[in-house]
Amino acid sequence: DLLLEWDFGRNTFSGTVIDPCRWWISEGITQNDGLTITGNGSWGGYYMIEQGAMTRDKGMAFETRLKITSGNQMFGLHEGGSNTSYTGLVYGFYLNNGSLLIYEKGSNRGSVLPYSYDTWMWFKIELKEGSGARYYFKEEDSESAPWILVYDSINYNTTELYRAFTPNSGTMTVSWLEDRYRGYAPVF
């Protein structure tokens, strides 16, 4: 069977105003043709959570391109609700002082590889049918570079997930984010 890849467009955060109808945001987040996310030294103190949910379907994916200059930052797919800390991330990447870790609902699934500061990196979380997700990474700043599968999860069957960023310390710059779907036709 032939499967198609559907691209729902990139949010490049152009301009200087974060869309308040699309994102719940706190202090520490600014937009200027990209996002700058700065931590305040505590998890959940500063955050950015998308208001519209991504519905679980096999092949639905969230991708982003970003770099971190220092510190500890987490991002991924959030369960929704008022928990703005990393424990609300059902599927999350944790950039921790040069080590890339996977976190799910506050549980450390392990360190998967090192990364470099001030280097553009690409991340993808692809949902699996029923439960679980696949985590991908590439450090090369090229769309054609191959994705590296860094973790394959079987955990959690949360059906509605929200893109989210939650910094602790340091600064992260987000170039863009987008949703993709691999299948016959997207489910809305």
PDB file of N, CA and C in Angstrom, residues 4-8 53-63 77 91 124-129 132-136 159 161 163 178-183 185-188:
ATOM      1  N   LEU A   4       1.027   8.235   1.972  1.00  0.00           N
ATOM      2  CA  LEU A   4       1.438   9.594   1.647  1.00  0.00           C
ATOM      3  C   LEU A   4       1.870  10.316   2.900  1.00  0.00           C
ATOM      4  N   GLU A   5       2.753  11.317   2.753  1.00  0.00           N
ATOM      5  CA  GLU A   5       3.115  12.153   3.886  1.00  0.00           C
ATOM      6  C   GLU A   5       2.433  13.500   3.709  1.00  0.00           C
ATOM      7  N   TRP A   6       1.595  13.845   4.678  1.00  0.00           N
ATOM      8  CA  TRP A   6       0.851  15.094   4.668  1.00  0.00           C
ATOM      9  C   TRP A   6       1.584  16.092   5.548  1.00  0.00           C
ATOM     10  N   ASP A   7       1.835  17.279   5.007  1.00  0.00           N
ATOM     11  CA  ASP A   7       2.519  18.336   5.745  1.00  0.00           C
ATOM     12  C   ASP A   7       1.510  19.447   5.998  1.00  0.00           C
ATOM     13  N   PHE A   8       1.263  19.755   7.273  1.00  0.00           N
ATOM     14  CA  PHE A   8       0.262  20.754   7.641  1.00  0.00           C
ATOM     15  C   PHE A   8       0.846  22.157   7.749  1.00  0.00           C
ATOM     16  N   ALA A  53      -5.317  20.847  20.215  1.00  0.00           N
ATOM     17  CA  ALA A  53      -4.765  19.505  20.421  1.00  0.00           C
ATOM     18  C   ALA A  53      -4.438  18.810  19.107  1.00  0.00           C
ATOM     19  N   MET A  54      -3.431  17.952  19.168  1.00  0.00           N
ATOM     20  CA  MET A  54      -3.104  17.009  18.103  1.00  0.00           C
ATOM     21  C   MET A  54      -3.792  15.701  18.505  1.00  0.00           C
ATOM     22  N   THR A  55      -4.612  15.141  17.627  1.00  0.00           N
ATOM     23  CA  THR A  55      -5.328  13.904  17.936  1.00  0.00           C
ATOM     24  C   THR A  55      -4.475  12.707  17.541  1.00  0.00           C
ATOM     25  N   ARG A  56      -4.367  11.746  18.458  1.00  0.00           N
ATOM     26  CA  ARG A  56      -3.554  10.555  18.188  1.00  0.00           C
ATOM     27  C   ARG A  56      -4.081   9.808  16.975  1.00  0.00           C
ATOM     28  N   ASP A  57      -3.186   9.526  16.075  1.00  0.00           N
ATOM     29  CA  ASP A  57      -3.441   8.652  14.942  1.00  0.00           C
ATOM     30  C   ASP A  57      -2.081   8.116  14.513  1.00  0.00           C
ATOM     31  N   LYS A  58      -2.047   6.886  14.113  1.00  0.00           N
ATOM     32  CA  LYS A  58      -0.791   6.275  13.672  1.00  0.00           C
ATOM     33  C   LYS A  58      -0.138   7.138  12.595  1.00  0.00           C
ATOM     34  N   GLY A  59       1.096   7.563  12.832  1.00  0.00           N
ATOM     35  CA  GLY A  59       1.840   8.343  11.862  1.00  0.00           C
ATOM     36  C   GLY A  59       1.781   9.839  12.061  1.00  0.00           C
ATOM     37  N   MET A  60       0.926  10.324  12.968  1.00  0.00           N
ATOM     38  CA  MET A  60       0.877  11.764  13.242  1.00  0.00           C
ATOM     39  C   MET A  60       2.175  12.133  13.952  1.00  0.00           C
ATOM     40  N   ALA A  61       2.805  13.230  13.529  1.00  0.00           N
ATOM     41  CA  ALA A  61       4.112  13.598  14.083  1.00  0.00           C
ATOM     42  C   ALA A  61       4.212  15.097  14.314  1.00  0.00           C
ATOM     43  N   PHE A  62       4.989  15.441  15.320  1.00  0.00           N
ATOM     44  CA  PHE A  62       5.330  16.815  15.663  1.00  0.00           C
ATOM     45  C   PHE A  62       6.825  16.960  15.426  1.00  0.00           C
ATOM     46  N   GLU A  63       7.226  17.964  14.624  1.00  0.00           N
ATOM     47  CA  GLU A  63       8.643  18.211  14.346  1.00  0.00           C
ATOM     48  C   GLU A  63       8.997  19.633  14.728  1.00  0.00           C
ATOM     49  N   LEU A  77       5.076  16.684  23.643  1.00  0.00           N
ATOM     50  CA  LEU A  77       3.627  16.621  23.575  1.00  0.00           C
ATOM     51  C   LEU A  77       3.054  16.501  24.984  1.00  0.00           C
ATOM     52  N   TYR A  91       5.045  12.804  26.152  1.00  0.00           N
ATOM     53  CA  TYR A  91       6.228  12.422  25.374  1.00  0.00           C
ATOM     54  C   TYR A  91       7.127  13.645  25.285  1.00  0.00           C
ATOM     55  N   LYS A 124      11.734  15.028  16.297  1.00  0.00           N
ATOM     56  CA  LYS A 124      10.420  14.570  15.853  1.00  0.00           C
ATOM     57  C   LYS A 124       9.886  13.553  16.843  1.00  0.00           C
ATOM     58  N   ILE A 125       8.595  13.690  17.180  1.00  0.00           N
ATOM     59  CA  ILE A 125       7.877  12.682  17.960  1.00  0.00           C
ATOM     60  C   ILE A 125       6.733  12.197  17.088  1.00  0.00           C
ATOM     61  N   GLU A 126       6.772  10.912  16.753  1.00  0.00           N
ATOM     62  CA  GLU A 126       5.752  10.311  15.903  1.00  0.00           C
ATOM     63  C   GLU A 126       4.880   9.388  16.741  1.00  0.00           C
ATOM     64  N   LEU A 127       3.580   9.636  16.725  1.00  0.00           N
ATOM     65  CA  LEU A 127       2.651   8.827  17.514  1.00  0.00           C
ATOM     66  C   LEU A 127       2.410   7.479  16.863  1.00  0.00           C
ATOM     67  N   LYS A 128       2.246   6.470  17.706  1.00  0.00           N
ATOM     68  CA  LYS A 128       1.917   5.141  17.239  1.00  0.00           C
ATOM     69  C   LYS A 128       0.416   4.899  17.450  1.00  0.00           C
ATOM     70  N   GLU A 129      -0.119   3.967  16.723  1.00  0.00           N
ATOM     71  CA  GLU A 129      -1.539   3.643  16.866  1.00  0.00           C
ATOM     72  C   GLU A 129      -1.792   3.037  18.248  1.00  0.00           C
ATOM     73  N   GLY A 132       1.940   4.766  22.719  1.00  0.00           N
ATOM     74  CA  GLY A 132       3.365   4.857  22.436  1.00  0.00           C
ATOM     75  C   GLY A 132       3.715   5.899  21.390  1.00  0.00           C
ATOM     76  N   ALA A 133       5.026   6.103  21.233  1.00  0.00           N
ATOM     77  CA  ALA A 133       5.550   7.076  20.280  1.00  0.00           C
ATOM     78  C   ALA A 133       6.988   6.711  19.930  1.00  0.00           C
ATOM     79  N   ARG A 134       7.427   7.217  18.791  1.00  0.00           N
ATOM     80  CA  ARG A 134       8.821   7.077  18.386  1.00  0.00           C
ATOM     81  C   ARG A 134       9.464   8.465  18.431  1.00  0.00           C
ATOM     82  N   TYR A 135      10.683   8.523  18.955  1.00  0.00           N
ATOM     83  CA  TYR A 135      11.427   9.774  19.091  1.00  0.00           C
ATOM     84  C   TYR A 135      12.590   9.759  18.106  1.00  0.00           C
ATOM     85  N   TYR A 136      12.705  10.830  17.325  1.00  0.00           N
ATOM     86  CA  TYR A 136      13.767  10.939  16.317  1.00  0.00           C
ATOM     87  C   TYR A 136      14.569  12.216  16.539  1.00  0.00           C
ATOM     88  N   THR A 159      -5.117  10.465  23.931  1.00  0.00           N
ATOM     89  CA  THR A 159      -5.613  10.696  22.571  1.00  0.00           C
ATOM     90  C   THR A 159      -5.460  12.140  22.104  1.00  0.00           C
ATOM     91  N   LEU A 161      -3.136  15.531  22.466  1.00  0.00           N
ATOM     92  CA  LEU A 161      -1.840  15.995  22.944  1.00  0.00           C
ATOM     93  C   LEU A 161      -1.576  17.405  22.424  1.00  0.00           C
ATOM     94  N   ARG A 163       1.334  20.543  21.801  1.00  0.00           N
ATOM     95  CA  ARG A 163       2.751  20.878  21.687  1.00  0.00           C
ATOM     96  C   ARG A 163       3.111  21.817  22.832  1.00  0.00           C
ATOM     97  N   GLU A 178       6.197  22.033  13.145  1.00  0.00           N
ATOM     98  CA  GLU A 178       5.161  21.622  12.200  1.00  0.00           C
ATOM     99  C   GLU A 178       4.615  20.260  12.572  1.00  0.00           C
ATOM    100  N   ASP A 179       3.438  19.985  12.027  1.00  0.00           N
ATOM    101  CA  ASP A 179       2.802  18.680  12.180  1.00  0.00           C
ATOM    102  C   ASP A 179       2.853  17.967  10.844  1.00  0.00           C
ATOM    103  N   ARG A 180       3.063  16.663  10.912  1.00  0.00           N
ATOM    104  CA  ARG A 180       3.058  15.830   9.699  1.00  0.00           C
ATOM    105  C   ARG A 180       2.228  14.588   9.984  1.00  0.00           C
ATOM    106  N   TYR A 181       1.750  13.992   8.924  1.00  0.00           N
ATOM    107  CA  TYR A 181       0.969  12.764   9.045  1.00  0.00           C
ATOM    108  C   TYR A 181       1.356  11.839   7.906  1.00  0.00           C
ATOM    109  N   ARG A 182       1.613  10.573   8.246  1.00  0.00           N
ATOM    110  CA  ARG A 182       1.945   9.577   7.233  1.00  0.00           C
ATOM    111  C   ARG A 182       0.792   8.566   7.193  1.00  0.00           C
ATOM    112  N   GLY A 183       0.076   8.542   6.068  1.00  0.00           N
ATOM    113  CA  GLY A 183      -1.057   7.621   5.937  1.00  0.00           C
ATOM    114  C   GLY A 183      -1.824   7.899   4.658  1.00  0.00           C
ATOM    115  N   ALA A 185      -4.962   9.294   4.441  1.00  0.00           N
ATOM    116  CA  ALA A 185      -5.560  10.635   4.537  1.00  0.00           C
ATOM    117  C   ALA A 185      -5.575  11.017   6.005  1.00  0.00           C
ATOM    118  N   PRO A 186      -5.349  12.270   6.313  1.00  0.00           N
ATOM    119  CA  PRO A 186      -5.356  12.689   7.714  1.00  0.00           C
ATOM    120  C   PRO A 186      -6.740  12.577   8.341  1.00  0.00           C
ATOM    121  N   VAL A 187      -6.751  12.291   9.626  1.00  0.00           N
ATOM    122  CA  VAL A 187      -7.994  12.212  10.379  1.00  0.00           C
ATOM    123  C   VAL A 187      -8.134  13.499  11.171  1.00  0.00           C
ATOM    124  N   PHE A 188      -9.243  14.194  10.981  1.00  0.00           N
ATOM    125  CA  PHE A 188      -9.467  15.459  11.688  1.00  0.00           C
ATOM    126  C   PHE A 188     -10.508  15.294  12.767  1.00  0.00           C
TER     127      PHE A 188
END
